mmCIF file with all atom_site columns, C-alpha atoms in Angstrom:
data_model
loop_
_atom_site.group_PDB
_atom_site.id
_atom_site.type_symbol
_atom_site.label_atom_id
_atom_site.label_alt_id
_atom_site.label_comp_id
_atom_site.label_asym_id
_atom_site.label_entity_id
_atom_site.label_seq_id
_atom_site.pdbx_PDB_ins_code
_atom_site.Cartn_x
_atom_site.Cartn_y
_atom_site.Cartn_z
_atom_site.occupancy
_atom_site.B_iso_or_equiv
_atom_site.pdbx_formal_charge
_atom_site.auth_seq_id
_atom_site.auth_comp_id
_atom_site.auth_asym_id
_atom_site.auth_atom_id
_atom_site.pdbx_PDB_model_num
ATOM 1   C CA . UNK A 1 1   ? 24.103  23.523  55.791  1.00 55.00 ? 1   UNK A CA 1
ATOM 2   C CA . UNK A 1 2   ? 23.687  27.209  54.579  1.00 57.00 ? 2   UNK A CA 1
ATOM 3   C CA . UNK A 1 3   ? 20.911  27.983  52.310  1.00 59.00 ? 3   UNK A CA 1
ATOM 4   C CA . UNK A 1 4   ? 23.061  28.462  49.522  1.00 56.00 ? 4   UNK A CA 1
ATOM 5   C CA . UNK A 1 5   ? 24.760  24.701  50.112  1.00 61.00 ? 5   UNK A CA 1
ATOM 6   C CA . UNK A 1 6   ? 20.949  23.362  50.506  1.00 61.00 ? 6   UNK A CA 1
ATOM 7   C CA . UNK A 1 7   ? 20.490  25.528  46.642  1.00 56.00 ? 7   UNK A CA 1
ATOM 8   C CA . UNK A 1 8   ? 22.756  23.637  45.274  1.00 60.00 ? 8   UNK A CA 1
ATOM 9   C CA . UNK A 1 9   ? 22.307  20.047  46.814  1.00 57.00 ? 9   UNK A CA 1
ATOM 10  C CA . UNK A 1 10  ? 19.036  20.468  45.751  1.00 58.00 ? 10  UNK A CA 1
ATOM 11  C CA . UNK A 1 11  ? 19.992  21.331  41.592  1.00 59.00 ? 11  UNK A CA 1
ATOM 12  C CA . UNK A 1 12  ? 22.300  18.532  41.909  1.00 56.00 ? 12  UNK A CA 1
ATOM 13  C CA . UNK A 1 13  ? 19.574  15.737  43.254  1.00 64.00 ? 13  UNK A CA 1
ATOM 14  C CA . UNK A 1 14  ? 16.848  17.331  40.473  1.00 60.00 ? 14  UNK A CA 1
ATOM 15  C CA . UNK A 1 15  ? 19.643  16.896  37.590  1.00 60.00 ? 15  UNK A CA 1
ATOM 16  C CA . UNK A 1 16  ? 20.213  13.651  39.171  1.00 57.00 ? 16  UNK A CA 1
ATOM 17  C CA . UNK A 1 17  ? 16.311  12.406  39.166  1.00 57.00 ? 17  UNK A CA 1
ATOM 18  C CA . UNK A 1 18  ? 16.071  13.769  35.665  1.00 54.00 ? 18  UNK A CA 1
ATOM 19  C CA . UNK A 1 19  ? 19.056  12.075  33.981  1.00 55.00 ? 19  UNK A CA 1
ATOM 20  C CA . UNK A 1 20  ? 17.798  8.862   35.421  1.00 55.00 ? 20  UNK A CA 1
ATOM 21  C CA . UNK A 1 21  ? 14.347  9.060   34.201  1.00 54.00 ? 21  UNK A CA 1
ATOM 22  C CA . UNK A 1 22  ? 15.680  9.648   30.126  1.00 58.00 ? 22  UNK A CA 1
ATOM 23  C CA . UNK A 1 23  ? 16.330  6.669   29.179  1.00 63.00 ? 23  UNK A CA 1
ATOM 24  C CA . UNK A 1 24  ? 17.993  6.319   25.657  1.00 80.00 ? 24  UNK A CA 1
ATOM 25  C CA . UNK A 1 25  ? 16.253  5.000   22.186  1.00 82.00 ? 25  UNK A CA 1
ATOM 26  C CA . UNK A 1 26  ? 16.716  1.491   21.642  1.00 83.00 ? 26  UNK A CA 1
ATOM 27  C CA . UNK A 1 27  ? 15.991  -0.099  17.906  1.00 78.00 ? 27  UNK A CA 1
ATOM 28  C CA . UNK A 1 28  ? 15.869  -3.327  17.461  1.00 78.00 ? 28  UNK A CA 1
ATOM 29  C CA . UNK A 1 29  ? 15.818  -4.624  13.738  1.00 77.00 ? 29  UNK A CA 1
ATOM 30  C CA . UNK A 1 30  ? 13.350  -7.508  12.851  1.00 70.00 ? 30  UNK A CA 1
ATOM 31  C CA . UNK A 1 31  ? 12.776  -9.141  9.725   1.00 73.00 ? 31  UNK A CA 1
ATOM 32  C CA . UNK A 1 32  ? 10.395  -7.566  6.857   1.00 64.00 ? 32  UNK A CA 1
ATOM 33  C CA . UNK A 1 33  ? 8.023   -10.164 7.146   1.00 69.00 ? 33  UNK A CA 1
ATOM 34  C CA . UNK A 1 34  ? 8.092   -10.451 10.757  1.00 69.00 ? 34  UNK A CA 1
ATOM 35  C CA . UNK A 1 35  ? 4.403   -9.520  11.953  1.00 69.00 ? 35  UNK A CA 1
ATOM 36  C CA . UNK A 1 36  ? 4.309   -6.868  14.243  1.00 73.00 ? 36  UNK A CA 1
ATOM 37  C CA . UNK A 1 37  ? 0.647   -5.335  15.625  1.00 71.00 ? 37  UNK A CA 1
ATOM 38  C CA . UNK A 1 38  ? 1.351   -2.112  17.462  1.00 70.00 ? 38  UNK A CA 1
ATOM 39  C CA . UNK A 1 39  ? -2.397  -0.860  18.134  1.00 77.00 ? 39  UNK A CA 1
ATOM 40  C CA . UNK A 1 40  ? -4.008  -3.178  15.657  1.00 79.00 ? 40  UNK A CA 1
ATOM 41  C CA . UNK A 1 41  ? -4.696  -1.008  12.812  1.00 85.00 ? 41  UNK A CA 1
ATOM 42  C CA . UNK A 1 42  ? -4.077  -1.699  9.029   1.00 89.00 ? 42  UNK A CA 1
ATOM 43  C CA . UNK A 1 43  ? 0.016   -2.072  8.662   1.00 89.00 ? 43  UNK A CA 1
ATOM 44  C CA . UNK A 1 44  ? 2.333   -3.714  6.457   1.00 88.00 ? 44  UNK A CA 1
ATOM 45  C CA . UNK A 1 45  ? 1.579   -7.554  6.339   1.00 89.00 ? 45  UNK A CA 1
ATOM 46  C CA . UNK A 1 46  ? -1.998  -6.830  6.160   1.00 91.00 ? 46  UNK A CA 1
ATOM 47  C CA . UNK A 1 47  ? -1.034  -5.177  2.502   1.00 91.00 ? 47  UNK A CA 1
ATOM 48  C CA . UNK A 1 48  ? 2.047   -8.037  1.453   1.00 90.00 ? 48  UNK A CA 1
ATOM 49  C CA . UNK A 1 49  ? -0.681  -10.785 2.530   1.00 90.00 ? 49  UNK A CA 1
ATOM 50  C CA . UNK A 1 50  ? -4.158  -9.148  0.718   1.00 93.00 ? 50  UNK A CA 1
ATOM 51  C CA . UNK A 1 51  ? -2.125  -8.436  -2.253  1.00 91.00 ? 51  UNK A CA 1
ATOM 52  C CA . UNK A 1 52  ? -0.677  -11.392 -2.831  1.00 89.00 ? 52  UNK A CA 1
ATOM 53  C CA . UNK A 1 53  ? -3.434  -13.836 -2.689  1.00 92.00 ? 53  UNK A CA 1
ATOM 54  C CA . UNK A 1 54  ? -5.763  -11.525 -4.560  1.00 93.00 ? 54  UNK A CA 1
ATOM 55  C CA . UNK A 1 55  ? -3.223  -11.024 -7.712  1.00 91.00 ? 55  UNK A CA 1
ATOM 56  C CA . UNK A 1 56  ? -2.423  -14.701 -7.411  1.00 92.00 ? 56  UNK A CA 1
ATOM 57  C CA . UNK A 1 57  ? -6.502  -14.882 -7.617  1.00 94.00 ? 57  UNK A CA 1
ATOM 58  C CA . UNK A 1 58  ? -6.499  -12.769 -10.528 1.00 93.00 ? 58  UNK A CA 1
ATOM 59  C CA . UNK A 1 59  ? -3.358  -14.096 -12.874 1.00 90.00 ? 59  UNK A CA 1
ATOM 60  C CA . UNK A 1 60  ? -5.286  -17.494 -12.749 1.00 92.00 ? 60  UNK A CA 1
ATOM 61  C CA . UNK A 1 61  ? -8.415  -16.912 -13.102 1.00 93.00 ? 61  UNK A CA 1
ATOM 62  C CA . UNK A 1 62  ? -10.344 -18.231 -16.896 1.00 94.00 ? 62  UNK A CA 1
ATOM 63  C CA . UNK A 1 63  ? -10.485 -14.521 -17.986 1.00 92.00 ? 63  UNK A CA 1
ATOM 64  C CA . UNK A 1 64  ? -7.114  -14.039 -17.998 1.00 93.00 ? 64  UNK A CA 1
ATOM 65  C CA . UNK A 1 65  ? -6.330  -17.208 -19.539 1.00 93.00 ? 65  UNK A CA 1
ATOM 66  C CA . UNK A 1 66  ? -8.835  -16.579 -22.323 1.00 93.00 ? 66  UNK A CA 1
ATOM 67  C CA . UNK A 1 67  ? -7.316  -13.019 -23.458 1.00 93.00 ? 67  UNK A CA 1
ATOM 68  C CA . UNK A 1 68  ? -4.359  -14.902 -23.467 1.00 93.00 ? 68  UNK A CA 1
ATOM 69  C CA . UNK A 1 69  ? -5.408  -17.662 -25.988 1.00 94.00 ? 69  UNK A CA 1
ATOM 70  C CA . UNK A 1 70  ? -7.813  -14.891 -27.786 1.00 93.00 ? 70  UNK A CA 1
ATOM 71  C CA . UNK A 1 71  ? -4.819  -11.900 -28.132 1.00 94.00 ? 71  UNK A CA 1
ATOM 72  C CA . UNK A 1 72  ? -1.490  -14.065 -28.418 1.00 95.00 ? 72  UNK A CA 1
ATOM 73  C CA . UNK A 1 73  ? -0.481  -11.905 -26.059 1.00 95.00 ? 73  UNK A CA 1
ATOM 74  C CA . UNK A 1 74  ? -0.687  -10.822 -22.243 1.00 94.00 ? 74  UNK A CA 1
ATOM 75  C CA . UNK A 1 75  ? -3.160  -8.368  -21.482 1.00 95.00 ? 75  UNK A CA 1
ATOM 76  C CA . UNK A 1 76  ? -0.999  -4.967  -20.742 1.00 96.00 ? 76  UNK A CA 1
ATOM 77  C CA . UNK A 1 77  ? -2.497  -3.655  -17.524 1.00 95.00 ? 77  UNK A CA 1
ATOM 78  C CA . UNK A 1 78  ? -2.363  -0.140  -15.430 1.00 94.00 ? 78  UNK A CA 1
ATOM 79  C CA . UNK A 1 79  ? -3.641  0.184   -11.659 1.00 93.00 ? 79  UNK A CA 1
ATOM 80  C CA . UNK A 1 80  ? -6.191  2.749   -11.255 1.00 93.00 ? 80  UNK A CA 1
ATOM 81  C CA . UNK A 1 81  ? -7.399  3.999   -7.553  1.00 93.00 ? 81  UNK A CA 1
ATOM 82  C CA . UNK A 1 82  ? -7.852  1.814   -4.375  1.00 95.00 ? 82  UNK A CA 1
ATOM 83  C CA . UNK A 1 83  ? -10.041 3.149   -2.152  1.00 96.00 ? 83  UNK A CA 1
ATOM 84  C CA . UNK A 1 84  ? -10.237 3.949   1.193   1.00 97.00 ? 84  UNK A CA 1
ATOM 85  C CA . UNK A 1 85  ? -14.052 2.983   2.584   1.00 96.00 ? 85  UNK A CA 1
ATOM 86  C CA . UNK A 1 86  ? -12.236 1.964   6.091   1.00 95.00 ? 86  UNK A CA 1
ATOM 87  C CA . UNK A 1 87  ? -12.979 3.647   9.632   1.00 92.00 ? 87  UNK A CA 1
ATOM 88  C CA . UNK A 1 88  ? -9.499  4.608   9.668   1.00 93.00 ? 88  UNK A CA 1
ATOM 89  C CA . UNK A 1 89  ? -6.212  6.434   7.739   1.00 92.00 ? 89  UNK A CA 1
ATOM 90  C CA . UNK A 1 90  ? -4.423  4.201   4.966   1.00 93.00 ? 90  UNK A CA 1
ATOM 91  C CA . UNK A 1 91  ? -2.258  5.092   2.783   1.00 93.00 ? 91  UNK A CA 1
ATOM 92  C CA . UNK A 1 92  ? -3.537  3.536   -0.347  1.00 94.00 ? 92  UNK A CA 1
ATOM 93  C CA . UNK A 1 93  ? -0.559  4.512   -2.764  1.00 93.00 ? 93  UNK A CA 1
ATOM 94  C CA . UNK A 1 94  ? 1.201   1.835   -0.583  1.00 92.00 ? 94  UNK A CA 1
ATOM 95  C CA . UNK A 1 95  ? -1.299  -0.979  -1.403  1.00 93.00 ? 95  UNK A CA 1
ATOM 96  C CA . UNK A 1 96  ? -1.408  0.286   -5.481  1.00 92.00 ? 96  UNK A CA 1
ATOM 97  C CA . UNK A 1 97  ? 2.096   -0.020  -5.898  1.00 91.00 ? 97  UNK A CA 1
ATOM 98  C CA . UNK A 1 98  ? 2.366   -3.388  -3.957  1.00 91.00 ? 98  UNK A CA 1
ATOM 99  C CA . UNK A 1 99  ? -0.249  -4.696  -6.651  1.00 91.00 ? 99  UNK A CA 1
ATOM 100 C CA . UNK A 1 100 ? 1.689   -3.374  -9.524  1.00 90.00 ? 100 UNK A CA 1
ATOM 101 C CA . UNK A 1 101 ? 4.491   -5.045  -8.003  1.00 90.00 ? 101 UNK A CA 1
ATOM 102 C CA . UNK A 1 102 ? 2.359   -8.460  -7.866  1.00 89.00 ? 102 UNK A CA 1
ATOM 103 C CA . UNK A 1 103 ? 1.098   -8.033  -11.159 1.00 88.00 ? 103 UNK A CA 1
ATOM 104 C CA . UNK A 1 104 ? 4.422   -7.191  -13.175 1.00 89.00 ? 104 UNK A CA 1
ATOM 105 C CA . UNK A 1 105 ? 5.860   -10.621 -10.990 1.00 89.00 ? 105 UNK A CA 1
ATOM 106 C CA . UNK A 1 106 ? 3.422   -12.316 -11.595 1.00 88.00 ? 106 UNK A CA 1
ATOM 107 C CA . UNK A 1 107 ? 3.930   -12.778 -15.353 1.00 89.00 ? 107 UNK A CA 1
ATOM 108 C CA . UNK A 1 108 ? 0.276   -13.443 -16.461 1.00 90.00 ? 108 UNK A CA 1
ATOM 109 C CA . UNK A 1 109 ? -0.082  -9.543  -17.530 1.00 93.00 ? 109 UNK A CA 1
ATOM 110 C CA . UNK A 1 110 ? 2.142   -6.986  -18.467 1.00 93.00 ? 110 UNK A CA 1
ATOM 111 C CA . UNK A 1 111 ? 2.370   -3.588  -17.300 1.00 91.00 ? 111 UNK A CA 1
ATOM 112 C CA . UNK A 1 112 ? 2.221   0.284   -18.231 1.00 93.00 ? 112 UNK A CA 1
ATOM 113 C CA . UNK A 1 113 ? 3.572   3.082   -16.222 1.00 90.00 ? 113 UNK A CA 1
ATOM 114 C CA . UNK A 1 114 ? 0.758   4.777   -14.192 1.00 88.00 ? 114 UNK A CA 1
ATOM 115 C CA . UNK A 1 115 ? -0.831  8.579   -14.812 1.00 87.00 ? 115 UNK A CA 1
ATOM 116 C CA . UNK A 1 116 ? 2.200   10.462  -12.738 1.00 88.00 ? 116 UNK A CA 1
ATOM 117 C CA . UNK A 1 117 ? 4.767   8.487   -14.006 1.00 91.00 ? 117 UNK A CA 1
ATOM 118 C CA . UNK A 1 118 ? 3.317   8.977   -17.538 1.00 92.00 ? 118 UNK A CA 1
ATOM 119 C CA . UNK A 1 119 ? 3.508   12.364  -17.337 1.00 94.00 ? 119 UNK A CA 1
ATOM 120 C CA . UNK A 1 120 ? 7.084   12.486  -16.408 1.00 95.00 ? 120 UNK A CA 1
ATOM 121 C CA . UNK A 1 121 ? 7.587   10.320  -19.232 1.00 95.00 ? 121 UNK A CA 1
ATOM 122 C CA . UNK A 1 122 ? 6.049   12.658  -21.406 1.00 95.00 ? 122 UNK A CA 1
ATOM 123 C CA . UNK A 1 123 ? 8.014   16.002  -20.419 1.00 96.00 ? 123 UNK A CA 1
ATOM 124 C CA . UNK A 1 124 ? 11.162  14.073  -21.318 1.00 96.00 ? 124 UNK A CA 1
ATOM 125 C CA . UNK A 1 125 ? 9.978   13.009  -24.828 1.00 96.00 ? 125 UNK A CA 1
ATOM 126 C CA . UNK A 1 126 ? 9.189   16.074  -25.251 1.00 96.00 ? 126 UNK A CA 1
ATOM 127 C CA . UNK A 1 127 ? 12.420  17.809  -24.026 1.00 96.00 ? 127 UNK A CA 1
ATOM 128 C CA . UNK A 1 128 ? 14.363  14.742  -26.264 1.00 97.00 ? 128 UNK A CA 1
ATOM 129 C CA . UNK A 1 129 ? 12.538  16.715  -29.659 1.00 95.00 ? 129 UNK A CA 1
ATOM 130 C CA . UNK A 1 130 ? 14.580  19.631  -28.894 1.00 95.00 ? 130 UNK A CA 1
ATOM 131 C CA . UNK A 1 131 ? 17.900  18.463  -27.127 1.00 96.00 ? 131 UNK A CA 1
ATOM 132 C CA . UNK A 1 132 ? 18.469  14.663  -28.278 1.00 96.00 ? 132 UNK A CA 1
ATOM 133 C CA . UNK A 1 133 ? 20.269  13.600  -31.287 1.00 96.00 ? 133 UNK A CA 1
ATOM 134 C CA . UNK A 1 134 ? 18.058  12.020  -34.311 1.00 94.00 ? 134 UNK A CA 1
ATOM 135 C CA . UNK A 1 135 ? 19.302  8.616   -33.297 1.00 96.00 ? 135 UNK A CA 1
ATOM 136 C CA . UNK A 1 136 ? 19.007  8.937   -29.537 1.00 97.00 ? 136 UNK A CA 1
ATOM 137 C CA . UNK A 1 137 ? 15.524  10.973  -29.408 1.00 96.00 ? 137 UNK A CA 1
ATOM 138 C CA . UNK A 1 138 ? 12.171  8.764   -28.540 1.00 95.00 ? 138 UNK A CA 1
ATOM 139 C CA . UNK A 1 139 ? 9.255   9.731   -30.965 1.00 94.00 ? 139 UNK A CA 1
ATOM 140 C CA . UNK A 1 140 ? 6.174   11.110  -29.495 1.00 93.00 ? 140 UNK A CA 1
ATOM 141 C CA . UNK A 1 141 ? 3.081   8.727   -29.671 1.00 92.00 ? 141 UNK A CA 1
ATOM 142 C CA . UNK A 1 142 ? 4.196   5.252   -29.956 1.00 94.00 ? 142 UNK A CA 1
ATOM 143 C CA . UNK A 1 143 ? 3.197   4.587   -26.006 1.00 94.00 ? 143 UNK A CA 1
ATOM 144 C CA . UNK A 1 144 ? 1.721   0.807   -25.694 1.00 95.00 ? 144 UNK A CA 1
ATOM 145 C CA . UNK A 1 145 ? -2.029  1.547   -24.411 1.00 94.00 ? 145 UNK A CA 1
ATOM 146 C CA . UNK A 1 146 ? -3.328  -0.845  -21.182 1.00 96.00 ? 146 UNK A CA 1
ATOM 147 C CA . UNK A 1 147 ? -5.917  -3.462  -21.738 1.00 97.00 ? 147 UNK A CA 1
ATOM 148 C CA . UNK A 1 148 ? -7.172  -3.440  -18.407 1.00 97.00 ? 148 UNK A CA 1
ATOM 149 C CA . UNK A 1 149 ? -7.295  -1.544  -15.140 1.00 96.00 ? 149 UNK A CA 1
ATOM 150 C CA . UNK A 1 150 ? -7.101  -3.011  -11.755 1.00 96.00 ? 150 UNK A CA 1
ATOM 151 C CA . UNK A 1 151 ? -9.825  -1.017  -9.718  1.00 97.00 ? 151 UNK A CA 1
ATOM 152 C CA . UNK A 1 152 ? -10.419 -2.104  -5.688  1.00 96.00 ? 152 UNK A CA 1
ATOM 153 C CA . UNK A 1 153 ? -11.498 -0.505  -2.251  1.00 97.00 ? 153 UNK A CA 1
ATOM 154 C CA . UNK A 1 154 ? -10.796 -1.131  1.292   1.00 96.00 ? 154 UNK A CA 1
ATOM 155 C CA . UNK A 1 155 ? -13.663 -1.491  3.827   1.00 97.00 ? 155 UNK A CA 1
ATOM 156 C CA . UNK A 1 156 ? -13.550 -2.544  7.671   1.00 95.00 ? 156 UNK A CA 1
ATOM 157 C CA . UNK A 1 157 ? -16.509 -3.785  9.808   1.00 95.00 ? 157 UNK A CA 1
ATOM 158 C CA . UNK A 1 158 ? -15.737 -3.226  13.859  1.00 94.00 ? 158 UNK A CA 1
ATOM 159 C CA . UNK A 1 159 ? -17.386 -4.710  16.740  1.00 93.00 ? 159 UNK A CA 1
ATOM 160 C CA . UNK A 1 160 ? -17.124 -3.101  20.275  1.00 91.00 ? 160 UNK A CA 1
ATOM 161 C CA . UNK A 1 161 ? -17.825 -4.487  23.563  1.00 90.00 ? 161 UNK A CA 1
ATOM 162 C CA . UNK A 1 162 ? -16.363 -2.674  26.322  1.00 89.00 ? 162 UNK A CA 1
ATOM 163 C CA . UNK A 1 163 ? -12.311 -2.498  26.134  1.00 89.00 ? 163 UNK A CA 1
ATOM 164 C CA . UNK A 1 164 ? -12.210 -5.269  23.610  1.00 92.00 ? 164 UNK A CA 1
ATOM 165 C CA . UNK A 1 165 ? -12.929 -4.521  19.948  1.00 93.00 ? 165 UNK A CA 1
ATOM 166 C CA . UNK A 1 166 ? -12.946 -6.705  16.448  1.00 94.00 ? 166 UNK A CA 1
ATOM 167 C CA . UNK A 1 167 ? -11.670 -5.330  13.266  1.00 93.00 ? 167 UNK A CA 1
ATOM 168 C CA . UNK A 1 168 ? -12.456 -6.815  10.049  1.00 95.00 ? 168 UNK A CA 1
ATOM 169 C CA . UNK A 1 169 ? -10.830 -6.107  6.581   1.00 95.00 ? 169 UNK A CA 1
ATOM 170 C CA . UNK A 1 170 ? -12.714 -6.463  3.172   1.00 96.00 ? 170 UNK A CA 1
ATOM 171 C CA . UNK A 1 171 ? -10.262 -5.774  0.506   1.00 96.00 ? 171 UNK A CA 1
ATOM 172 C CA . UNK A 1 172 ? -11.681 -6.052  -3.131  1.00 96.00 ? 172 UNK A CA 1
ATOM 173 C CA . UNK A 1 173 ? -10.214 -5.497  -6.306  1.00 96.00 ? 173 UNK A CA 1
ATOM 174 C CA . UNK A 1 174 ? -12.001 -5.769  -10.057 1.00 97.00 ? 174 UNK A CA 1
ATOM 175 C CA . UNK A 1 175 ? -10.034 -6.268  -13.205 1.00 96.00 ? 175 UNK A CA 1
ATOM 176 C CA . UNK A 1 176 ? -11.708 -3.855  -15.938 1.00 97.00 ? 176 UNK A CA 1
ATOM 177 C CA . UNK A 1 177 ? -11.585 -3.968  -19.591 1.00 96.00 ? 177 UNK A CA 1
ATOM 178 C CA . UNK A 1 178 ? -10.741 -0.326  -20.415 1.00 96.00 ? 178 UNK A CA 1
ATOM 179 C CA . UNK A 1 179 ? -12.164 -0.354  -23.514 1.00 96.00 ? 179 UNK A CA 1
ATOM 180 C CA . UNK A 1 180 ? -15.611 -1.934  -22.910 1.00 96.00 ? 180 UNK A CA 1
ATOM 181 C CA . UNK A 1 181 ? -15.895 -1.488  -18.948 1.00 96.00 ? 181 UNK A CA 1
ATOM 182 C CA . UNK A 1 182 ? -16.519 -4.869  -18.500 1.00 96.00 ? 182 UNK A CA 1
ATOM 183 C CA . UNK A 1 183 ? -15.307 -6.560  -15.536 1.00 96.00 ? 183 UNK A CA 1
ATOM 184 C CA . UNK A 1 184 ? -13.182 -9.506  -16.228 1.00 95.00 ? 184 UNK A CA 1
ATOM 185 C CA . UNK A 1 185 ? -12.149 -10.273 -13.290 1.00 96.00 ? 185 UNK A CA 1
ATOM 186 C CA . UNK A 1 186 ? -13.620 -10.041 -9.255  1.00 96.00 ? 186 UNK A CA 1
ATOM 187 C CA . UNK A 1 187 ? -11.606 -10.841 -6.065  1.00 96.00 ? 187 UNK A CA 1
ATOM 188 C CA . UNK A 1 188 ? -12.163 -10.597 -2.395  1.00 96.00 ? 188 UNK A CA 1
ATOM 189 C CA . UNK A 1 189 ? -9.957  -11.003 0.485   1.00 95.00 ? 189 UNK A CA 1
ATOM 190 C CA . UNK A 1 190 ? -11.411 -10.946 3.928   1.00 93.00 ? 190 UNK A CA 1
ATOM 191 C CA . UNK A 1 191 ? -8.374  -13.100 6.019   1.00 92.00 ? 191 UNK A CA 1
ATOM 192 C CA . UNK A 1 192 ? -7.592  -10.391 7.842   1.00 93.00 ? 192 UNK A CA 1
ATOM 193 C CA . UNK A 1 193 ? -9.651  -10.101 11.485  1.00 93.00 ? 193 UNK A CA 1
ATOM 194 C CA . UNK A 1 194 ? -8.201  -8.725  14.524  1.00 92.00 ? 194 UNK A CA 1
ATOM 195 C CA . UNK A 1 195 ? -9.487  -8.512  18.394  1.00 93.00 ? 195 UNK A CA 1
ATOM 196 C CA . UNK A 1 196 ? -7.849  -5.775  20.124  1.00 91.00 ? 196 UNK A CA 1
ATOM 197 C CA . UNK A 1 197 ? -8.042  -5.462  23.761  1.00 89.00 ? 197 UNK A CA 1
ATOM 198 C CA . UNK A 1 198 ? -7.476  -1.884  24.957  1.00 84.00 ? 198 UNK A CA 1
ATOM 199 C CA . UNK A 1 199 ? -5.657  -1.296  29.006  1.00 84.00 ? 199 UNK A CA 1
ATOM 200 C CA . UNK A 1 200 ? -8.126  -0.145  31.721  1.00 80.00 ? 200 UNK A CA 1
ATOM 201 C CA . UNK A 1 201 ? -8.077  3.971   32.260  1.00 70.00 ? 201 UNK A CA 1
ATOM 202 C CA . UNK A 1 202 ? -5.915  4.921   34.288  1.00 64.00 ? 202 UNK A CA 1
ATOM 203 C CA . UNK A 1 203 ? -7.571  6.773   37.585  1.00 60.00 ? 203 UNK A CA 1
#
């Protein structure tokens, strides 16, 4: 074989070896609520299953229940900053808006929009003054003003031995009385606890 036969015999076995070791991307689809710990960090049931239980903690608890019987009315409620005392990156706008979304199902308290979506709200009042009809425009302050504020923070203790490791989540969340800053309401979930066991180095 000539050396420019053995050239290309030799581009043809390197395509060859390369094509083989690209595999394609495979998805598979699972269900939402299908648990799923890829490196055993905070993820997505961690928030559905703290959030849950700790509004479920809060729309019964005797507070709640006594605004009720004292106002004739639910307590209108807003969701103010969770955060993030952990060792590691989470997104906490996730785990606020999955606690609005508790609260507003839960039907104990009613609910406000939050300090972005306000002022969205706002800039189109404000544009209605000039470009809406009489009968169409909204007036400017007649917003319904929250009660309360749901206030909480994330912490994690870890234990290390070697490869293996143990993560534990604190999640706590207070429900404030925006007027008075007294706190109504205290909750604490700490069901979530994870033991990670990392692979050996490889040499």
């Amino acid at each position: 074989m000539n050396t420019k036969r053995r050239g290309i015999f030799a581009a043809v076995i390197f395509c060859a070896l390369v094509a083989s070791s690209c595999g394609t991307t495979k998805v598979r689809r699972v269900d939402a609520d299908k648990i799923i710990d890829m490196d055993g960090n905070w993820n997505d049931n961690d928030v559905r299953i703290v959030c849950a239980t700790l509004i479920a903690d809060c729309a019964s608890s005797p507070a709640v229940a006594q605004y009720r019987r004292k106002n004739g009315r639910n307590p209108v409620a807003i969701v103010g900053k969770i955060r993030n005392d952990s060792d590691e990156h989470i997104d906490t706008s996730i785990v606020e808006k999955r606690f609005q979304s508790a609260i507003i199902n839960s039907g104990t308290l009613d609910f406000v929009s939050d300090k972005n979506e306000r002022t969205e709200l706002r800039d189109e009042r404000l544009d209605q003054q000039t470009n809406s009809s009489a009968e169409t425009m909204k007036r400017l302050k007649n917003e319904t003003g929250a009660d309360v504020m749901l206030l909480g923070s994330i912490k994690t203790m870890v234990q290390k031995e070697g490869r293996k490791s143990v993560r534990a989540y604190f999640v706590y969340a207070e429900l404030h009385d925006i007027e008075t800053n007294r706190i109504l309401w205290s909750g604490e979930n700490s069901e979530i606890k994870k033991v990670i066991k990392r692979p050996a180095a490889k040499l």
